[in-house]
Tab-separated table of C-alpha atoms in Angstrom:
chain	number	residue	atom	x	y	z
A	1467	MET	CA	101.241	32.662	122.018
A	1468	LEU	CA	101.429	30.411	118.970
A	1469	ALA	CA	104.743	29.415	117.390
A	1470	LEU	CA	104.821	29.928	113.633
A	1471	PRO	CA	107.464	27.637	112.113
A	1472	VAL	CA	108.805	28.660	108.701
A	1473	ILE	CA	108.625	26.079	105.926
A	1474	THR	CA	110.827	26.660	102.874
A	1475	ILE	CA	109.511	25.399	99.552
A	1476	ARG	CA	110.476	25.848	95.921
A	1477	ALA	CA	108.518	28.208	93.745
A	1478	ASN	CA	107.966	25.623	91.037
A	1479	SER	CA	105.890	23.689	93.496
A	1480	VAL	CA	103.657	26.722	93.977
A	1481	GLY	CA	102.001	27.474	90.681
A	1482	ASP	CA	99.909	30.385	91.889
A	1483	ASN	CA	102.555	32.446	93.672
A	1484	PRO	CA	102.249	36.013	92.315
A	1485	ALA	CA	105.850	36.988	93.141
A	1486	VAL	CA	107.193	34.057	91.146
A	1487	ASP	CA	104.878	34.819	88.218
A	1488	VAL	CA	106.046	38.447	88.145
A	1489	HIS	CA	109.692	37.326	88.267
A	1490	ARG	CA	109.279	34.943	85.350
A	1491	ARG	CA	107.201	37.430	83.389
A	1492	SER	CA	109.825	40.155	83.782
A	1493	THR	CA	112.579	37.804	82.590
A	1494	LEU	CA	110.526	36.839	79.537
A	1495	ILE	CA	109.726	40.463	78.707
A	1496	VAL	CA	113.398	41.452	78.965
A	1497	ALA	CA	114.443	38.536	76.750
A	1498	VAL	CA	111.838	39.332	74.087
A	1499	CYS	CA	112.718	43.040	74.054
A	1500	LEU	CA	116.446	42.317	73.890
A	1501	PHE	CA	116.253	39.897	70.994
A	1502	ALA	CA	113.792	42.077	69.112
A	1503	LEU	CA	116.291	44.942	69.395
A	1504	LEU	CA	119.230	42.823	68.245
A	1505	ILE	CA	117.243	41.450	65.313
A	1506	PHE	CA	116.171	44.983	64.371
A	1507	CYS	CA	119.788	46.170	64.514
A	1508	THR	CA	120.924	43.278	62.322
A	1509	CYS	CA	118.126	43.687	59.782
A	1510	THR	CA	118.839	47.433	59.413
A	1511	VAL	CA	122.645	47.195	59.337
A	1512	PHE	CA	122.697	48.264	55.672
A	1513	ILE	CA	120.932	51.563	56.394
A	1514	LYS	CA	123.418	54.429	56.438
A	1515	ASP	CA	121.046	56.987	57.965
A	1516	ALA	CA	121.619	57.602	61.660
A	1517	TRP	CA	118.036	56.819	62.681
A	1518	ALA	CA	118.583	53.053	62.556
A	1519	ILE	CA	121.469	52.804	65.027
A	1520	GLN	CA	120.070	55.637	67.135
A	1521	SER	CA	116.721	53.870	67.441
A	1522	PHE	CA	118.526	50.753	68.637
A	1523	GLN	CA	120.483	52.734	71.223
A	1524	ILE	CA	117.518	54.737	72.499
A	1525	VAL	CA	115.302	51.695	72.992
A	1526	VAL	CA	118.112	49.777	74.750
A	1527	PHE	CA	118.541	52.668	77.181
A	1528	ALA	CA	114.764	52.852	77.651
A	1529	VAL	CA	114.451	49.126	78.410
A	1530	VAL	CA	117.339	49.249	80.893
A	1531	ALA	CA	115.901	52.337	82.584
A	1532	GLY	CA	112.417	50.842	82.719
A	1533	TYR	CA	113.672	47.593	84.204
A	1534	LEU	CA	115.788	49.355	86.830
A	1535	LEU	CA	112.932	51.673	87.822
A	1536	TRP	CA	110.563	48.721	88.030
A	1537	GLY	CA	113.079	46.891	90.227
A	1538	VAL	CA	113.465	49.744	92.700
A	1539	ARG	CA	110.709	48.123	94.754
A	1540	GLY	CA	113.355	46.135	96.593
A	1541	ARG	CA	113.965	42.990	94.584
A	1542	LYS	CA	117.605	41.947	94.662
A	1543	GLU	CA	119.239	41.444	91.274
A	1544	TYR	CA	121.490	38.465	90.662
A	1545	LEU	CA	124.171	39.260	88.120
A	1546	ALA	CA	127.415	37.581	87.141
A	1547	HIS	CA	129.944	37.079	89.914
A	1548	GLY	CA	133.359	38.712	90.058
A	1549	TRP	CA	134.773	42.122	89.250
A	1550	THR	CA	135.536	41.636	85.559
A	1551	PRO	CA	131.886	41.873	84.347
A	1552	TRP	CA	131.602	45.290	85.971
A	1553	LEU	CA	134.385	46.610	83.749
A	1554	VAL	CA	131.923	46.469	80.842
A	1555	TYR	CA	129.955	49.319	82.418
A	1556	LEU	CA	133.105	51.433	82.725
A	1557	ILE	CA	133.852	51.308	78.979
A	1558	PRO	CA	131.429	54.108	77.958
A	1559	LEU	CA	132.519	56.173	80.970
A	1560	TRP	CA	135.979	56.433	79.412
A	1561	GLY	CA	134.475	58.582	76.650
A	1562	VAL	CA	132.737	60.730	79.268
A	1563	LEU	CA	136.113	61.231	80.976
A	1564	GLN	CA	137.730	62.269	77.692
A	1565	ILE	CA	134.991	64.830	77.064
A	1566	LEU	CA	135.170	66.234	80.590
A	1567	LEU	CA	138.979	66.511	80.420
A	1568	ARG	CA	138.756	67.933	76.876
A	1569	THR	CA	141.331	65.486	75.579
A	1570	THR	CA	139.337	64.243	72.584
A	1571	ALA	CA	140.083	65.460	69.093
A	1572	SER	CA	136.366	65.449	68.244
A	1573	THR	CA	133.692	65.761	70.906
A	1574	PHE	CA	131.020	64.825	68.372
A	1575	GLU	CA	132.690	61.537	67.399
A	1576	THR	CA	133.429	60.647	71.019
A	1577	ARG	CA	129.803	61.210	71.953
A	1578	LYS	CA	128.716	58.865	69.154
A	1579	ALA	CA	131.208	56.245	70.329
A	1580	LEU	CA	130.233	56.398	73.998
A	1581	LEU	CA	126.525	56.078	73.072
A	1582	LEU	CA	127.365	52.904	71.151
A	1583	TRP	CA	129.441	51.533	74.018
A	1584	GLY	CA	126.656	52.459	76.436
A	1585	ALA	CA	124.111	50.550	74.351
A	1586	LEU	CA	126.418	47.512	74.262
A	1587	ALA	CA	126.779	47.699	78.050
A	1588	GLY	CA	122.971	47.801	78.216
A	1589	VAL	CA	122.772	44.667	76.055
A	1590	PHE	CA	125.265	42.998	78.402
A	1591	PHE	CA	123.123	43.869	81.435
A	1592	LEU	CA	119.823	42.817	79.869
A	1593	CYS	CA	121.219	39.511	78.652
A	1594	GLN	CA	122.324	38.677	82.200
A	1595	ILE	CA	118.713	39.186	83.272
A	1596	ALA	CA	117.439	37.080	80.364
A	1597	GLY	CA	119.978	34.276	80.969
A	1598	ARG	CA	119.754	33.714	84.715
A	1599	SER	CA	119.182	29.957	84.596
A	1600	ARG	CA	120.457	27.200	82.350
A	1601	ALA	CA	117.009	26.841	80.774
A	1602	ASP	CA	116.895	30.589	80.080
A	1603	ARG	CA	120.336	30.498	78.458
A	1604	ARG	CA	119.299	27.577	76.313
A	1605	ASP	CA	116.245	29.475	75.098
A	1606	CYS	CA	118.378	32.537	74.281
A	1607	LEU	CA	120.856	30.457	72.301
A	1608	SER	CA	118.057	28.663	70.467
A	1609	ALA	CA	116.445	31.955	69.441
A	1610	PHE	CA	119.759	33.308	68.153
A	1611	LEU	CA	120.544	30.109	66.252
A	1612	ILE	CA	117.172	30.113	64.512
A	1613	PHE	CA	117.617	33.724	63.445
A	1614	ALA	CA	121.222	33.118	62.289
A	1615	THR	CA	120.153	30.105	60.221
A	1616	VAL	CA	117.429	32.154	58.528
A	1617	MET	CA	120.049	34.809	57.749
A	1618	ALA	CA	122.358	32.139	56.302
A	1619	VAL	CA	119.616	30.830	54.011
A	1620	LEU	CA	118.896	34.414	52.958
A	1621	CYS	CA	122.600	34.989	52.287
A	1622	LEU	CA	122.952	31.896	50.099
A	1623	THR	CA	119.801	32.758	48.179
A	1624	GLN	CA	120.791	36.368	47.573
A	1625	LEU	CA	124.293	35.461	46.416
A	1626	PHE	CA	122.827	33.940	43.260
A	1627	THR	CA	119.673	35.974	42.716
A	1628	SER	CA	119.737	39.468	44.247
A	1629	GLU	CA	122.255	41.188	41.906
A	1630	GLY	CA	123.490	43.378	44.750
A	1631	ARG	CA	120.037	44.276	46.121
A	1632	ILE	CA	119.436	43.709	49.817
A	1633	LEU	CA	116.229	41.710	50.257
A	1634	TRP	CA	115.902	42.030	46.468
A	1635	MET	CA	114.596	45.587	46.973
A	1636	PHE	CA	117.275	47.980	48.271
A	1637	PRO	CA	120.293	48.762	46.043
A	1638	SER	CA	123.530	48.341	47.995
A	1639	GLY	CA	126.037	49.701	45.506
A	1640	TYR	CA	127.961	46.419	45.704
A	1641	PRO	CA	127.896	43.430	43.334
A	1642	ASP	CA	127.062	41.031	46.185
A	1643	VAL	CA	125.246	41.254	49.488
A	1644	TYR	CA	125.218	38.826	52.398
A	1645	ALA	CA	121.734	38.659	53.931
A	1646	THR	CA	121.349	42.236	55.230
A	1647	PHE	CA	125.120	42.819	55.449
A	1648	GLN	CA	127.038	44.714	52.800
A	1649	SER	CA	130.402	43.552	54.169
A	1650	TYR	CA	131.403	39.907	53.873
A	1651	ASN	CA	133.654	40.273	56.917
A	1652	SER	CA	130.787	41.561	59.062
A	1653	TYR	CA	128.567	38.719	57.924
A	1654	ALA	CA	131.309	36.165	58.629
A	1655	GLN	CA	131.744	37.580	62.148
A	1656	PHE	CA	128.007	37.244	62.744
A	1657	VAL	CA	128.163	33.567	61.710
A	1658	GLU	CA	131.280	32.956	63.815
A	1659	ILE	CA	129.186	33.668	66.912
A	1660	ALA	CA	126.323	31.355	65.871
A	1661	LEU	CA	128.169	28.408	64.297
A	1662	PRO	CA	129.535	26.879	67.563
A	1663	ILE	CA	125.984	26.768	68.976
A	1664	ALA	CA	124.811	24.602	66.069
A	1665	LEU	CA	127.906	22.398	66.162
A	1666	TRP	CA	127.769	21.803	69.921
A	1667	ARG	CA	124.037	21.080	69.841
A	1668	ALA	CA	124.633	18.612	67.012
A	1669	LEU	CA	126.943	16.635	69.303
A	1670	ARG	CA	124.766	16.781	72.409
A	1671	GLU	CA	121.166	16.375	71.293
A	1672	GLY	CA	121.211	12.668	70.525
A	1673	TRP	CA	119.298	11.493	67.501
A	1674	ARG	CA	117.333	14.736	67.459
A	1675	SER	CA	120.476	16.622	66.473
A	1676	TRP	CA	120.120	16.371	62.675
A	1677	TRP	CA	118.497	19.796	62.509
A	1678	TYR	CA	121.506	21.314	64.274
A	1679	ALA	CA	123.915	19.524	61.961
A	1680	LEU	CA	121.963	20.847	58.991
A	1681	ALA	CA	122.008	24.372	60.449
A	1682	GLY	CA	125.758	24.114	61.014
A	1683	GLY	CA	126.338	23.050	57.413
A	1684	ILE	CA	124.259	25.962	56.073
A	1685	LEU	CA	126.033	28.494	58.310
A	1686	TYR	CA	129.474	27.217	57.321
A	1687	ALA	CA	128.662	27.155	53.598
A	1688	SER	CA	127.336	30.718	53.733
A	1689	VAL	CA	130.691	31.952	55.061
A	1690	ILE	CA	132.514	30.112	52.286
A	1691	GLY	CA	130.125	31.722	49.794
A	1692	SER	CA	130.840	35.172	51.247
A	1693	ALA	CA	134.557	34.679	50.398
A	1694	SER	CA	135.797	36.109	53.698
A	1695	ARG	CA	139.322	34.789	54.240
A	1696	ALA	CA	139.444	35.370	57.985
A	1697	GLY	CA	135.864	34.137	58.360
A	1698	THR	CA	136.629	30.974	56.404
A	1699	ALA	CA	139.746	30.270	58.471
A	1700	LEU	CA	138.030	30.902	61.813
A	1701	CYS	CA	134.846	28.982	60.976
A	1702	THR	CA	136.977	26.067	59.795
A	1703	ALA	CA	138.898	26.267	63.059
A	1704	GLU	CA	135.587	26.204	64.954
A	1705	LEU	CA	134.476	23.144	62.983
A	1706	VAL	CA	137.739	21.278	63.553
A	1707	GLY	CA	137.894	22.368	67.190
A	1708	MET	CA	134.365	21.124	67.856
A	1709	ILE	CA	135.187	17.755	66.309
A	1710	VAL	CA	138.257	17.495	68.553
A	1711	ILE	CA	136.194	18.445	71.619
A	1712	GLY	CA	133.594	15.842	70.654
A	1713	LEU	CA	136.239	13.119	70.312
A	1714	VAL	CA	137.831	14.019	73.646
A	1715	ARG	CA	134.559	14.190	75.558
A	1716	LEU	CA	133.238	11.061	73.868
A	1717	ARG	CA	135.955	9.121	75.670
A	1718	ASP	CA	135.068	10.681	79.012
A	1719	PRO	CA	132.034	8.924	80.558
A	1720	GLU	CA	131.368	11.894	82.853
A	1721	THR	CA	130.485	14.268	80.004
A	1722	GLY	CA	127.173	12.601	79.304
A	1723	LEU	CA	127.529	12.703	75.512
A	1724	PRO	CA	125.391	10.011	73.850
A	1725	THR	CA	127.949	7.681	72.290
A	1726	ARG	CA	126.219	6.392	69.163
A	1727	SER	CA	124.551	9.636	68.093
A	1728	THR	CA	127.648	11.722	68.856
A	1729	THR	CA	129.787	9.402	66.760
A	1730	ALA	CA	127.302	9.722	63.911
A	1731	MET	CA	127.324	13.510	64.193
A	1732	LEU	CA	131.128	13.629	64.276
A	1733	LEU	CA	130.978	12.060	60.830
A	1734	ALA	CA	127.867	13.839	59.553
A	1735	VAL	CA	128.733	17.439	60.467
A	1736	PRO	CA	131.911	17.734	58.335
A	1737	VAL	CA	130.219	15.817	55.506
A	1738	LEU	CA	127.258	18.209	55.520
A	1739	ALA	CA	129.561	21.227	55.726
A	1740	ALA	CA	131.615	19.945	52.783
A	1741	GLY	CA	128.497	19.123	50.783
A	1742	PHE	CA	126.963	22.563	51.210
A	1743	THR	CA	130.343	24.155	50.458
A	1744	LEU	CA	130.620	22.275	47.172
A	1745	ALA	CA	127.097	23.320	46.283
A	1746	VAL	CA	127.848	26.979	46.973
A	1747	GLY	CA	131.323	26.933	45.432
A	1748	TRP	CA	134.703	27.523	47.045
A	1749	GLU	CA	136.474	29.097	44.062
A	1750	ARG	CA	135.936	32.738	45.119
A	1751	VAL	CA	137.405	32.347	48.573
A	1752	TRP	CA	140.268	30.274	47.156
A	1753	LEU	CA	141.139	33.075	44.728
A	1754	ARG	CA	141.158	35.557	47.607
A	1755	PHE	CA	143.604	33.359	49.490
A	1756	GLN	CA	145.904	33.538	46.457
A	1757	GLN	CA	146.449	37.297	46.824
A	1758	ASN	CA	150.105	38.172	47.285
A	1759	ASP	CA	149.744	40.374	50.362
A	1760	PRO	CA	146.478	39.830	52.274
A	1761	TYR	CA	147.618	42.382	54.888
A	1762	LEU	CA	147.961	45.158	52.323
A	1763	VAL	CA	146.648	48.539	53.598
A	1764	ARG	CA	145.963	47.093	57.047
A	1765	ARG	CA	149.688	47.210	57.823
A	1766	GLU	CA	149.902	50.960	57.184
A	1767	PHE	CA	146.791	51.619	59.287
A	1768	ILE	CA	148.166	49.648	62.231
A	1769	VAL	CA	151.505	51.470	62.090
A	1770	ALA	CA	149.664	54.789	62.208
A	1771	ALA	CA	147.500	53.600	65.099
A	1772	ALA	CA	150.605	52.474	66.994
A	1773	ASP	CA	152.163	55.928	66.535
A	1774	MET	CA	148.955	57.514	67.813
A	1775	ALA	CA	149.052	55.301	70.912
A	1776	LYS	CA	152.687	56.189	71.560
A	1777	GLN	CA	151.888	59.890	71.502
A	1778	ARG	CA	149.037	59.624	74.045
A	1779	PRO	CA	149.346	56.228	75.734
A	1780	LEU	CA	147.235	57.035	78.818
A	1781	ILE	CA	144.177	58.872	77.516
A	1782	GLY	CA	144.217	58.457	73.715
A	1783	SER	CA	142.999	60.860	71.065
A	1784	GLY	CA	139.298	60.304	71.797
A	1785	LEU	CA	136.913	57.420	71.234
A	1786	GLY	CA	135.843	57.209	67.611
A	1787	THR	CA	138.375	59.803	66.414
A	1788	PHE	CA	140.713	57.554	64.421
A	1789	PRO	CA	139.406	58.845	61.030
A	1790	GLU	CA	139.902	62.428	62.237
A	1791	VAL	CA	143.453	61.951	63.535
A	1792	TYR	CA	144.765	59.320	61.107
A	1793	GLN	CA	146.016	61.747	58.452
A	1794	ARG	CA	148.537	63.247	60.879
A	1795	TYR	CA	150.189	59.854	61.332
A	1796	ALA	CA	149.627	58.264	57.903
A	1797	ILE	CA	152.754	56.746	56.404
A	1798	LYS	CA	151.188	56.301	52.970
A	1799	ASP	CA	148.412	57.975	51.018
A	1800	PHE	CA	145.477	55.890	49.806
A	1801	PRO	CA	142.692	56.946	47.422
A	1802	PHE	CA	139.965	56.047	49.905
A	1803	TYR	CA	138.664	57.024	53.324
A	1804	ALA	CA	140.289	55.370	56.350
A	1805	ASN	CA	137.282	54.738	58.565
A	1806	HIS	CA	138.882	52.181	60.893
A	1807	THR	CA	142.252	50.587	61.618
A	1808	HIS	CA	141.199	47.062	60.596
A	1809	ASN	CA	142.523	46.028	64.004
A	1810	ASP	CA	140.179	46.893	66.844
A	1811	TRP	CA	142.777	46.362	69.565
A	1812	ALA	CA	145.187	48.815	67.927
A	1813	GLU	CA	142.351	51.296	67.397
A	1814	PHE	CA	141.307	51.024	71.039
A	1815	ALA	CA	144.858	51.889	72.088
A	1816	ALA	CA	144.950	54.824	69.657
A	1817	ASP	CA	141.533	56.236	70.570
A	1818	GLY	CA	141.491	55.534	74.296
A	1819	GLY	CA	145.048	54.744	75.263
A	1820	ILE	CA	146.406	51.514	76.720
A	1821	PRO	CA	144.060	51.637	79.768
A	1822	PHE	CA	141.005	51.707	77.504
A	1823	MET	CA	142.281	48.790	75.435
A	1824	LEU	CA	142.710	46.770	78.643
A	1825	LEU	CA	139.271	47.875	79.826
A	1826	VAL	CA	137.759	46.211	76.757
A	1827	LEU	CA	140.140	43.259	76.604
A	1828	ILE	CA	139.977	42.064	80.218
A	1829	PRO	CA	136.249	41.147	80.351
A	1830	PHE	CA	136.619	39.152	77.143
A	1831	ALA	CA	139.905	37.522	78.152
A	1832	PHE	CA	138.464	36.384	81.489
A	1833	ALA	CA	135.489	34.843	79.658
A	1834	VAL	CA	137.730	32.609	77.501
A	1835	PRO	CA	137.934	29.780	80.106
A	1836	SER	CA	134.135	29.771	80.286
A	1837	ALA	CA	133.984	29.585	76.469
A	1838	ILE	CA	136.273	26.555	76.572
A	1839	ARG	CA	134.110	24.846	79.211
A	1840	ASN	CA	130.960	25.764	77.258
A	1841	PRO	CA	131.895	25.191	73.595
A	1842	TRP	CA	128.755	26.955	72.350
A	1843	GLY	CA	130.581	30.174	73.293
A	1844	MET	CA	133.671	29.576	71.148
A	1845	GLY	CA	132.522	32.335	68.830
A	1846	LEU	CA	133.748	34.855	71.403
A	1847	ILE	CA	137.308	33.593	70.887
A	1848	SER	CA	136.888	33.750	67.117
A	1849	ILE	CA	135.720	37.372	67.229
A	1850	MET	CA	138.658	38.317	69.460
A	1851	CYS	CA	140.962	36.864	66.807
A	1852	HIS	CA	139.026	38.397	63.917
A	1853	ALA	CA	139.318	41.803	65.600
A	1854	CYS	CA	143.057	41.611	64.879
A	1855	VAL	CA	142.407	41.996	61.131
A	1856	ASP	CA	139.039	43.772	61.015
A	1857	PHE	CA	136.707	45.887	63.137
A	1858	PRO	CA	133.716	43.911	64.499
A	1859	PHE	CA	133.270	46.025	67.656
A	1860	PRO	CA	132.079	49.282	66.000
A	1861	ARG	CA	129.370	47.340	64.131
A	1862	ALA	CA	126.436	46.946	66.505
A	1863	ALA	CA	124.916	44.208	64.317
A	1864	VAL	CA	127.923	42.078	65.309
A	1865	SER	CA	129.042	43.490	68.661
A	1866	GLY	CA	125.473	43.464	70.017
A	1867	TRP	CA	125.319	39.678	69.669
A	1868	LEU	CA	128.893	39.453	70.930
A	1869	PHE	CA	128.096	41.272	74.186
A	1870	ALA	CA	124.988	39.122	74.601
A	1871	MET	CA	127.178	36.022	74.243
A	1872	LEU	CA	129.659	37.498	76.739
A	1873	ALA	CA	126.840	37.926	79.269
A	1874	LEU	CA	125.628	34.340	78.794
A	1875	LEU	CA	129.151	33.002	79.314
A	1876	TYR	CA	129.518	34.946	82.549
A	1877	MET	CA	126.141	33.707	83.780
A	1878	ALA	CA	127.177	30.144	82.886
A	1879	ARG	CA	130.010	30.481	85.431
A	1880	MET	CA	127.484	30.666	88.272
A	1881	PRO	CA	127.080	27.415	90.252
A	1882	ASP	CA	124.314	25.161	89.019
A	1883	GLY	CA	122.626	25.219	92.404
A	1884	GLU	CA	122.412	28.994	92.320
A	1885	SER	CA	121.115	28.952	88.753
A	1886	ARG	CA	118.347	26.577	89.818
A	1887	ARG	CA	117.585	28.776	92.799
A	1888	LEU	CA	117.251	31.815	90.525
A	1889	ALA	CA	114.973	29.896	88.187
A	1890	ASN	CA	112.890	28.597	91.105
A	1891	PRO	CA	112.959	31.275	93.829
A	1892	VAL	CA	112.568	30.175	97.413
A	1893	VAL	CA	109.240	31.001	99.023
A	1894	THR	CA	108.824	30.999	102.775
A	1895	VAL	CA	105.433	30.093	104.216
A	1896	GLU	CA	104.483	30.465	107.874
A	1897	VAL	CA	102.369	27.560	109.087
A	1898	PRO	CA	100.614	27.829	112.451
A	1899	ALA	CA	101.729	25.193	114.883
A	1900	ALA	CA	99.165	22.945	116.445
A	1901	GLU	CA	97.812	24.230	119.776
A	1902	PRO	CA	98.963	22.237	122.772
A	1903	PRO	CA	96.194	20.380	124.555
A	1904	SER	CA	94.679	22.438	127.381
A	1905	ALA	CA	95.104	21.155	130.903
A	1906	SER	CA	91.618	20.777	132.347
């Protein structure tokens, strides 16, 4: 009998291992499909016909199903640790429960809402696959930042030349458009997710960081040009917060920030942001800040949503049914359609009850410490705040990127050693032992 000792080696030292090649290829395919879907959803956000959002949802479900069926062959999946990430997959099931219990005011609207939540849960799952290792997460963030910067350049160009036409071709019915967004708040929320990536890279990339500083200045100026009050306030808070983080970590030798280049960027980033802002013009957003009651209309919607939550605090009126039920609780008549509460957290409580609001809130709240440790994820905190005065979650062009960022933050919580192990799987090789000399 021959003893066969097992030698453990790293996959990156074995360039021709087929299992490793398949693993890396599957991760790349998932990442490409995911970002193509998110870009498609963002570029078609202005289309009112149902085919655009439905195409996004169907393909997300198809990619998730295909990946899971392909993985049935026995490969173990490594997803984010803890119980809070799994709550994301329970969010669409709340709509299923409302339909089964017949507690929703509109089965049709609840079905639409649960399909959207299901697609967002699919994005969350796929982004965990695409962001297993630190290098994978960096590539995902880089791809998003490039796309966001292109959108910012498009926004600034269209503000002065499009005359309300999206991509200079499609009439929007509005005097201004913001890249492919018709709503300045939606566009500002999109930038809120991307801006911290550019700002943090500008502080960390040494003397190669000028591109990131330039991207940050363009992104910030485009929000100022959109004249979104909440977006301006939150993006300014991100800019100031990143400068503070840079100053604090610059004094800590364990952070690894390059001293000279970081100091230069701490001065250059606000200068570039101010320069682009002056070029775009700050007068429009300043006039909007001068309005007497910026919470006009929103206050009445929130009061109605609170009354709805009080009536059915455990199960709600049905996901997506706020427009259907609002008129029963309206405290004031308005000459326009109330499509959302302008406060997602209040609408979640009204549509799904307090348990549903917590089901959405908890995964995001538990990701906040990770966003603080990884400042590129500060946009998650900004969107949570912006959701108090607007409705980013129902807009897949914003919430899709938000759930992708949530997944990356959860994967960033995994130990570095495990991330390296996932990037370079362990391969075991059996090597025959040398035969003992024969006694003759």
